[in-house]
mmCIF file of C-alpha atoms in Angstrom:
data_model
loop_
_atom_site.group_PDB
_atom_site.id
_atom_site.type_symbol
_atom_site.label_atom_id
_atom_site.label_comp_id
_atom_site.label_asym_id
_atom_site.label_seq_id
_atom_site.Cartn_x
_atom_site.Cartn_y
_atom_site.Cartn_z
ATOM 1 C CA UNK A 13 -14.955 -5.284 8.908
ATOM 2 C CA UNK A 14 -17.314 -6.274 6.160
ATOM 3 C CA UNK A 15 -16.233 -5.926 2.576
ATOM 4 C CA UNK A 16 -19.663 -4.631 1.593
ATOM 5 C CA UNK A 17 -20.584 -1.009 2.188
ATOM 6 C CA UNK A 18 -24.322 -0.502 2.749
ATOM 7 C CA UNK A 19 -26.015 2.794 1.936
ATOM 8 C CA UNK A 20 -23.199 3.937 -0.335
ATOM 9 C CA UNK A 21 -23.373 4.488 -4.083
ATOM 10 C CA UNK A 22 -20.373 2.889 -5.780
ATOM 11 C CA UNK A 23 -17.767 5.326 -7.062
ATOM 12 C CA UNK A 24 -17.197 6.112 -10.724
ATOM 13 C CA UNK A 25 -13.644 4.714 -10.793
ATOM 14 C CA UNK A 26 -12.297 8.080 -11.936
ATOM 15 C CA UNK A 27 -12.606 10.592 -9.091
ATOM 16 C CA UNK A 28 -13.929 8.076 -6.550
ATOM 17 C CA UNK A 29 -12.919 4.499 -5.828
ATOM 18 C CA UNK A 30 -15.210 1.841 -7.287
ATOM 19 C CA UNK A 31 -15.623 -1.131 -4.939
ATOM 20 C CA UNK A 32 -16.897 -3.257 -7.812
ATOM 21 C CA UNK A 33 -13.708 -2.563 -9.782
ATOM 22 C CA UNK A 34 -11.461 -3.396 -6.826
ATOM 23 C CA UNK A 35 -13.207 -6.743 -6.344
ATOM 24 C CA UNK A 36 -13.061 -7.487 -10.081
ATOM 25 C CA UNK A 37 -9.290 -6.941 -10.069
ATOM 26 C CA UNK A 38 -9.022 -10.220 -8.167
ATOM 27 C CA UNK A 39 -9.737 -12.128 -11.370
ATOM 28 C CA UNK A 40 -6.543 -10.785 -12.950
ATOM 29 C CA UNK A 41 -3.938 -12.047 -10.526
ATOM 30 C CA UNK A 42 -4.223 -15.775 -11.345
ATOM 31 C CA UNK A 43 -2.371 -18.127 -9.033
ATOM 32 C CA UNK A 44 0.364 -15.852 -7.813
ATOM 33 C CA UNK A 45 3.617 -17.276 -6.517
ATOM 34 C CA UNK A 46 5.652 -14.872 -4.419
ATOM 35 C CA UNK A 47 9.407 -15.152 -4.034
ATOM 36 C CA UNK A 48 10.777 -16.217 -0.652
ATOM 37 C CA UNK A 49 11.517 -13.471 1.860
ATOM 38 C CA UNK A 50 13.845 -13.179 4.793
ATOM 39 C CA UNK A 51 12.309 -12.911 8.244
ATOM 40 C CA UNK A 52 14.353 -10.127 9.864
ATOM 41 C CA UNK A 53 12.566 -9.781 13.175
ATOM 42 C CA UNK A 54 14.742 -10.499 16.195
ATOM 43 C CA UNK A 55 13.790 -13.782 17.842
ATOM 44 C CA UNK A 56 16.217 -14.355 20.692
ATOM 45 C CA UNK A 57 19.217 -14.300 18.344
ATOM 46 C CA UNK A 58 20.496 -12.853 15.112
ATOM 47 C CA UNK A 59 19.783 -15.790 12.823
ATOM 48 C CA UNK A 60 17.218 -15.183 10.087
ATOM 49 C CA UNK A 61 14.973 -17.759 8.475
ATOM 50 C CA UNK A 62 13.624 -18.052 4.946
ATOM 51 C CA UNK A 63 10.015 -18.599 3.926
ATOM 52 C CA UNK A 64 9.787 -21.934 2.127
ATOM 53 C CA UNK A 65 6.058 -22.561 1.886
ATOM 54 C CA UNK A 66 3.779 -24.838 3.906
ATOM 55 C CA UNK A 67 6.349 -25.746 6.550
ATOM 56 C CA UNK A 68 4.888 -27.279 9.716
ATOM 57 C CA UNK A 69 7.521 -26.236 12.277
ATOM 58 C CA UNK A 70 5.913 -24.529 15.248
ATOM 59 C CA UNK A 71 7.172 -20.941 15.599
ATOM 60 C CA UNK A 72 5.122 -19.185 18.301
ATOM 61 C CA UNK A 73 1.623 -18.383 19.507
ATOM 62 C CA UNK A 74 -0.193 -15.068 19.414
ATOM 63 C CA UNK A 75 -3.637 -13.659 20.236
ATOM 64 C CA UNK A 76 -6.342 -14.981 17.897
ATOM 65 C CA UNK A 77 -7.241 -12.710 14.966
ATOM 66 C CA UNK A 78 -10.274 -12.830 12.690
ATOM 67 C CA UNK A 79 -9.667 -15.291 9.867
ATOM 68 C CA UNK A 80 -7.318 -17.583 11.814
ATOM 69 C CA UNK A 81 -7.792 -21.344 11.422
ATOM 70 C CA UNK A 82 -9.669 -22.507 14.534
ATOM 71 C CA UNK A 83 -8.033 -25.928 14.183
ATOM 72 C CA UNK A 84 -4.751 -24.353 15.268
ATOM 73 C CA UNK A 85 -5.875 -22.767 18.507
ATOM 74 C CA UNK A 86 -3.334 -23.043 21.335
ATOM 75 C CA UNK A 87 -5.642 -24.372 24.023
ATOM 76 C CA UNK A 88 -3.014 -24.457 26.774
ATOM 77 C CA UNK A 89 -2.045 -20.816 26.353
ATOM 78 C CA UNK A 90 -5.711 -19.900 25.925
ATOM 79 C CA UNK A 91 -6.531 -21.560 29.261
ATOM 80 C CA UNK A 92 -3.623 -19.846 31.041
ATOM 81 C CA UNK A 93 -4.250 -16.362 29.647
ATOM 82 C CA UNK A 94 -8.023 -16.359 29.347
ATOM 83 C CA UNK A 95 -7.720 -15.129 25.748
ATOM 84 C CA UNK A 96 -7.876 -17.142 22.523
ATOM 85 C CA UNK A 97 -4.412 -17.795 21.062
ATOM 86 C CA UNK A 98 -3.414 -19.306 17.702
ATOM 87 C CA UNK A 99 -0.372 -21.483 17.028
ATOM 88 C CA UNK A 100 1.781 -20.054 14.268
ATOM 89 C CA UNK A 101 3.964 -22.200 12.086
ATOM 90 C CA UNK A 102 6.977 -20.908 10.196
ATOM 91 C CA UNK A 103 5.297 -19.925 6.970
ATOM 92 C CA UNK A 104 2.346 -18.304 8.735
ATOM 93 C CA UNK A 105 4.558 -16.191 10.961
ATOM 94 C CA UNK A 106 6.391 -14.797 7.947
ATOM 95 C CA UNK A 107 3.663 -14.708 5.318
ATOM 96 C CA UNK A 108 2.186 -11.281 5.925
ATOM 97 C CA UNK A 109 1.919 -8.118 3.835
ATOM 98 C CA UNK A 110 1.475 -4.635 5.327
ATOM 99 C CA UNK A 111 0.268 -1.947 2.885
ATOM 100 C CA UNK A 112 0.974 1.688 3.783
ATOM 101 C CA UNK A 113 -1.623 3.801 1.963
ATOM 102 C CA UNK A 114 -1.225 7.551 1.412
ATOM 103 C CA UNK A 115 -4.503 9.483 1.776
ATOM 104 C CA UNK A 116 -3.089 13.016 1.738
ATOM 105 C CA UNK A 117 -5.080 15.667 -0.135
ATOM 106 C CA UNK A 118 -2.450 15.770 -2.913
ATOM 107 C CA UNK A 119 -3.695 12.338 -4.054
ATOM 108 C CA UNK A 120 -7.084 13.774 -5.008
ATOM 109 C CA UNK A 121 -5.751 15.101 -8.275
ATOM 110 C CA UNK A 122 -5.594 13.795 -11.818
ATOM 111 C CA UNK A 123 -5.497 14.962 -15.415
ATOM 112 C CA UNK A 124 -5.495 11.564 -17.183
ATOM 113 C CA UNK A 125 -8.099 8.783 -16.750
ATOM 114 C CA UNK A 126 -8.391 8.889 -12.928
ATOM 115 C CA UNK A 127 -7.309 10.602 -9.716
ATOM 116 C CA UNK A 128 -4.080 9.476 -8.072
ATOM 117 C CA UNK A 129 -6.164 8.417 -5.054
ATOM 118 C CA UNK A 130 -8.152 6.012 -7.233
ATOM 119 C CA UNK A 131 -4.990 4.588 -8.789
ATOM 120 C CA UNK A 132 -3.439 4.059 -5.350
ATOM 121 C CA UNK A 133 -6.550 2.136 -4.251
ATOM 122 C CA UNK A 134 -6.324 -0.058 -7.372
ATOM 123 C CA UNK A 135 -2.668 -0.762 -6.572
ATOM 124 C CA UNK A 136 -3.535 -1.713 -2.985
ATOM 125 C CA UNK A 137 -6.366 -3.998 -4.117
ATOM 126 C CA UNK A 138 -4.108 -5.832 -6.569
ATOM 127 C CA UNK A 139 -1.494 -6.252 -3.830
ATOM 128 C CA UNK A 140 -4.140 -7.671 -1.485
ATOM 129 C CA UNK A 141 -5.365 -10.151 -4.103
ATOM 130 C CA UNK A 142 -1.789 -11.214 -4.899
ATOM 131 C CA UNK A 143 -1.092 -11.802 -1.209
ATOM 132 C CA UNK A 144 -4.309 -13.783 -0.845
ATOM 133 C CA UNK A 145 -3.473 -16.021 -3.830
ATOM 134 C CA UNK A 146 -0.030 -16.646 -2.337
ATOM 135 C CA UNK A 147 -1.501 -17.644 1.032
ATOM 136 C CA UNK A 148 -0.342 -14.524 2.875
ATOM 137 C CA UNK A 149 -2.269 -12.359 5.296
ATOM 138 C CA UNK A 150 -2.771 -8.701 4.418
ATOM 139 C CA UNK A 151 -3.181 -5.622 6.591
ATOM 140 C CA UNK A 152 -3.352 -1.910 5.722
ATOM 141 C CA UNK A 153 -2.495 1.362 7.396
ATOM 142 C CA UNK A 154 -3.863 4.593 5.920
ATOM 143 C CA UNK A 155 -1.955 7.795 6.668
ATOM 144 C CA UNK A 156 -2.097 11.464 5.832
ATOM 145 C CA UNK A 157 -5.598 12.828 5.338
ATOM 146 C CA UNK A 158 -7.172 9.898 7.165
ATOM 147 C CA UNK A 159 -5.652 7.706 9.859
ATOM 148 C CA UNK A 160 -7.127 4.201 9.585
ATOM 149 C CA UNK A 161 -5.966 0.647 10.251
ATOM 150 C CA UNK A 162 -7.092 -2.727 8.905
ATOM 151 C CA UNK A 163 -5.725 -5.618 10.943
ATOM 152 C CA UNK A 164 -4.058 -8.478 9.006
ATOM 153 C CA UNK A 165 -6.458 -11.092 7.694
ATOM 154 C CA UNK A 166 -6.011 -14.062 5.431
ATOM 155 C CA UNK A 167 -7.842 -15.734 2.567
ATOM 156 C CA UNK A 168 -10.553 -14.257 0.383
ATOM 157 C CA UNK A 169 -12.058 -12.578 3.432
ATOM 158 C CA UNK A 170 -8.826 -10.646 3.921
ATOM 159 C CA UNK A 171 -8.702 -9.443 0.304
ATOM 160 C CA UNK A 172 -12.393 -8.494 0.311
ATOM 161 C CA UNK A 173 -11.987 -6.655 3.602
ATOM 162 C CA UNK A 174 -9.093 -4.714 2.087
ATOM 163 C CA UNK A 175 -11.231 -3.746 -0.928
ATOM 164 C CA UNK A 176 -14.061 -2.671 1.355
ATOM 165 C CA UNK A 177 -11.725 -0.584 3.498
ATOM 166 C CA UNK A 178 -10.229 1.113 0.440
ATOM 167 C CA UNK A 179 -13.666 2.159 -0.814
ATOM 168 C CA UNK A 180 -14.784 3.245 2.652
ATOM 169 C CA UNK A 181 -11.659 5.289 3.360
ATOM 170 C CA UNK A 182 -11.873 7.002 -0.042
ATOM 171 C CA UNK A 183 -15.454 8.066 0.710
ATOM 172 C CA UNK A 184 -14.439 9.841 3.936
ATOM 173 C CA UNK A 185 -14.583 13.658 3.803
ATOM 174 C CA UNK A 186 -11.362 15.291 2.629
ATOM 175 C CA UNK A 187 -9.329 16.928 5.381
ATOM 176 C CA UNK A 188 -6.426 19.371 5.574
ATOM 177 C CA UNK A 189 -4.575 16.985 7.878
ATOM 178 C CA UNK A 190 -1.118 15.926 6.718
ATOM 179 C CA UNK A 191 1.568 13.661 8.128
ATOM 180 C CA UNK A 192 5.288 13.535 7.313
ATOM 181 C CA UNK A 193 6.543 10.247 5.908
ATOM 182 C CA UNK A 194 9.028 9.849 8.761
ATOM 183 C CA UNK A 195 6.144 9.657 11.258
ATOM 184 C CA UNK A 196 4.351 7.161 9.026
ATOM 185 C CA UNK A 197 7.376 4.864 8.839
ATOM 186 C CA UNK A 198 7.856 5.060 12.600
ATOM 187 C CA UNK A 199 4.228 4.028 13.162
ATOM 188 C CA UNK A 200 4.648 1.231 10.609
ATOM 189 C CA UNK A 201 7.594 -0.176 12.564
ATOM 190 C CA UNK A 202 5.449 -0.298 15.691
ATOM 191 C CA UNK A 203 2.534 -1.937 13.868
ATOM 192 C CA UNK A 204 4.588 -4.320 11.755
ATOM 193 C CA UNK A 205 4.330 -7.342 14.090
ATOM 194 C CA UNK A 206 6.585 -9.559 12.001
ATOM 195 C CA UNK A 207 5.201 -8.710 8.556
ATOM 196 C CA UNK A 208 7.662 -10.035 5.999
ATOM 197 C CA UNK A 209 6.602 -7.573 3.285
ATOM 198 C CA UNK A 210 5.784 -3.869 3.428
ATOM 199 C CA UNK A 211 4.436 -1.985 0.402
ATOM 200 C CA UNK A 212 4.422 1.826 0.547
ATOM 201 C CA UNK A 213 1.973 3.541 -1.835
ATOM 202 C CA UNK A 214 2.292 7.317 -2.126
ATOM 203 C CA UNK A 215 2.744 10.294 -4.446
ATOM 204 C CA UNK A 216 5.727 11.376 -2.365
ATOM 205 C CA UNK A 217 4.618 14.831 -1.228
ATOM 206 C CA UNK A 218 4.855 13.779 2.434
ATOM 207 C CA UNK A 219 8.545 12.836 2.052
ATOM 208 C CA UNK A 220 10.703 14.659 4.605
ATOM 209 C CA UNK A 221 14.350 14.679 5.640
ATOM 210 C CA UNK A 222 13.890 12.279 8.570
ATOM 211 C CA UNK A 223 12.217 9.640 6.388
ATOM 212 C CA UNK A 224 15.543 8.189 5.237
ATOM 213 C CA UNK A 225 16.563 6.997 8.702
ATOM 214 C CA UNK A 226 13.188 5.415 9.410
ATOM 215 C CA UNK A 227 13.035 3.742 6.001
ATOM 216 C CA UNK A 228 16.435 2.173 6.630
ATOM 217 C CA UNK A 229 15.272 0.906 10.035
ATOM 218 C CA UNK A 230 12.123 -0.585 8.525
ATOM 219 C CA UNK A 231 14.192 -2.145 5.732
ATOM 220 C CA UNK A 232 16.189 -4.017 8.376
ATOM 221 C CA UNK A 233 12.951 -5.667 9.552
ATOM 222 C CA UNK A 234 11.071 -6.436 6.340
ATOM 223 C CA UNK A 235 11.238 -6.661 2.564
ATOM 224 C CA UNK A 236 10.057 -3.241 1.326
ATOM 225 C CA UNK A 237 8.693 -2.062 -1.992
ATOM 226 C CA UNK A 238 7.785 1.536 -2.826
ATOM 227 C CA UNK A 239 5.279 2.325 -5.558
ATOM 228 C CA UNK A 240 5.071 6.006 -6.458
ATOM 229 C CA UNK A 241 1.857 7.130 -8.161
ATOM 230 C CA UNK A 242 2.122 10.337 -10.170
ATOM 231 C CA UNK A 243 -0.010 12.265 -12.606
ATOM 232 C CA UNK A 244 1.127 12.618 -16.218
ATOM 233 C CA UNK A 245 1.797 16.347 -15.636
ATOM 234 C CA UNK A 246 4.080 15.409 -12.731
ATOM 235 C CA UNK A 247 6.218 13.102 -14.863
ATOM 236 C CA UNK A 248 6.828 15.015 -18.081
ATOM 237 C CA UNK A 249 6.460 18.593 -19.353
ATOM 238 C CA UNK A 250 3.063 19.221 -20.968
ATOM 239 C CA UNK A 251 2.761 20.321 -24.594
ATOM 240 C CA UNK A 252 2.174 24.041 -25.160
ATOM 241 C CA UNK A 253 -1.363 25.129 -24.412
ATOM 242 C CA UNK A 254 -3.951 26.448 -21.981
ATOM 243 C CA UNK A 255 -4.768 24.111 -19.084
ATOM 244 C CA UNK A 256 -7.934 24.514 -16.985
ATOM 245 C CA UNK A 257 -7.347 23.505 -13.343
ATOM 246 C CA UNK A 258 -10.050 23.240 -10.690
ATOM 247 C CA UNK A 259 -9.607 23.242 -6.906
ATOM 248 C CA UNK A 260 -12.343 23.525 -4.253
ATOM 249 C CA UNK A 261 -14.834 24.510 -6.924
ATOM 250 C CA UNK A 262 -12.642 27.326 -8.244
ATOM 251 C CA UNK A 263 -11.554 27.014 -11.878
ATOM 252 C CA UNK A 264 -8.511 28.744 -13.365
ATOM 253 C CA UNK A 265 -6.620 28.539 -16.631
ATOM 254 C CA UNK A 266 -2.859 28.004 -16.644
ATOM 255 C CA UNK A 267 -1.170 29.113 -19.866
ATOM 256 C CA UNK A 268 2.040 27.202 -20.653
ATOM 257 C CA UNK A 269 3.822 28.156 -23.868
ATOM 258 C CA UNK A 270 7.635 28.329 -23.627
ATOM 259 C CA UNK A 271 9.783 25.229 -23.142
ATOM 260 C CA UNK A 272 11.413 26.543 -19.965
ATOM 261 C CA UNK A 273 8.054 27.537 -18.515
ATOM 262 C CA UNK A 274 6.610 24.078 -19.194
ATOM 263 C CA UNK A 275 9.666 22.306 -17.757
ATOM 264 C CA UNK A 276 9.598 24.385 -14.561
ATOM 265 C CA UNK A 277 5.862 23.757 -14.200
ATOM 266 C CA UNK A 278 6.431 19.996 -14.466
ATOM 267 C CA UNK A 279 9.303 20.088 -11.974
ATOM 268 C CA UNK A 280 7.166 22.007 -9.491
ATOM 269 C CA UNK A 281 4.256 19.577 -9.814
ATOM 270 C CA UNK A 282 6.518 16.527 -9.834
ATOM 271 C CA UNK A 283 8.675 17.416 -6.820
ATOM 272 C CA UNK A 284 6.884 14.935 -4.524
ATOM 273 C CA UNK A 285 7.199 11.830 -6.713
ATOM 274 C CA UNK A 286 10.801 12.754 -7.518
ATOM 275 C CA UNK A 287 11.719 13.050 -3.813
ATOM 276 C CA UNK A 288 10.223 9.691 -2.877
ATOM 277 C CA UNK A 289 11.775 7.897 -5.836
ATOM 278 C CA UNK A 290 15.186 9.356 -4.998
ATOM 279 C CA UNK A 291 14.798 8.354 -1.343
ATOM 280 C CA UNK A 292 13.838 4.760 -2.149
ATOM 281 C CA UNK A 293 16.596 4.233 -4.680
ATOM 282 C CA UNK A 294 19.114 5.971 -2.421
ATOM 283 C CA UNK A 295 18.614 3.443 0.394
ATOM 284 C CA UNK A 296 18.429 0.437 -1.929
ATOM 285 C CA UNK A 297 14.683 -0.181 -1.717
ATOM 286 C CA UNK A 298 12.857 -1.518 -4.784
ATOM 287 C CA UNK A 299 10.834 1.272 -6.379
ATOM 288 C CA UNK A 300 8.502 1.700 -9.350
ATOM 289 C CA UNK A 301 6.813 4.858 -10.620
ATOM 290 C CA UNK A 302 3.512 4.713 -12.494
ATOM 291 C CA UNK A 303 0.991 7.335 -13.519
ATOM 292 C CA UNK A 304 -2.786 7.358 -13.455
ATOM 293 C CA UNK A 305 -3.068 5.820 -16.936
ATOM 294 C CA UNK A 306 -0.972 2.720 -16.247
ATOM 295 C CA UNK A 307 -2.007 -0.846 -15.512
ATOM 296 C CA UNK A 308 -0.642 -1.351 -11.952
ATOM 297 C CA UNK A 309 -0.374 -5.156 -12.147
ATOM 298 C CA UNK A 310 3.153 -5.404 -13.640
ATOM 299 C CA UNK A 311 4.616 -2.895 -11.169
ATOM 300 C CA UNK A 312 2.948 -4.468 -8.117
ATOM 301 C CA UNK A 313 3.961 -7.952 -9.249
ATOM 302 C CA UNK A 314 7.581 -6.855 -9.585
ATOM 303 C CA UNK A 315 7.666 -5.186 -6.171
ATOM 304 C CA UNK A 316 6.114 -8.201 -4.438
ATOM 305 C CA UNK A 317 8.344 -10.676 -6.267
ATOM 306 C CA UNK A 318 5.723 -12.557 -8.260
ATOM 307 C CA UNK A 319 7.576 -15.366 -10.019
ATOM 308 C CA UNK A 320 4.770 -16.855 -12.102
ATOM 309 C CA UNK A 321 1.187 -17.926 -12.256
ATOM 310 C CA UNK A 322 -0.369 -14.686 -13.513
ATOM 311 C CA UNK A 323 -2.936 -14.753 -16.248
#
């Protein structure tokens, strides 16, 4: 897909994703250097291999994808199959990031600076730029309100395509469709195709009881990071006061005065982020929680194992 979106006014960066902002975030990542990861996909045996960098050992061939280096076409397999195939070397087979992007309706909410949906898009864009700087391919799978897929691509084209997809998906009409996290993780396992890194971005409200088993199974195949995006009201009790809330054009005031009332209100709002954080930490998956005011770069860098090179 193209990274540019014709006939669309750019979002304001608060309630709608701004494509210009997502592209500009690429200037902040510097020359990222990602830590080595274990390739856990079964390859005719149980031995795993580590990503070292620009190794030149031939690993396998697969169907050509947009952005592949045409100098590495496997002409013999192409002739036999009738379809273009690319030779993959060790670092290319392993150097791939899959971003799982929550688009459930609960993300279209925010009381500080921006909606959670906008913050999640900023997180995904930073992750795509970091992967690009590190020489990794990046693909995305949207789930929840909208079901979309961006096939893995490399280089600047891959990062720009990710930014374009994020802006395009955010502009889609809101739906009442929802999807449990367990189903999402099962689909991710089927779409993974050897990705060495998986980054789950969500506010946690889709977390269900079956998600634990599927997260453990995905963990056995890839290095996983979970970034939970929450609103300030979902993370800490609000100060006493009257809070105007708007939903579907209907505006109501919520009066919160007593300490117990404010704490229970926060716990109700924050149940989703709390469930996902507990799930991730319970199965030993790296997890960070940020709110809509935070700079996502430090959290994303930690989850992806950036070891240096940031500006």
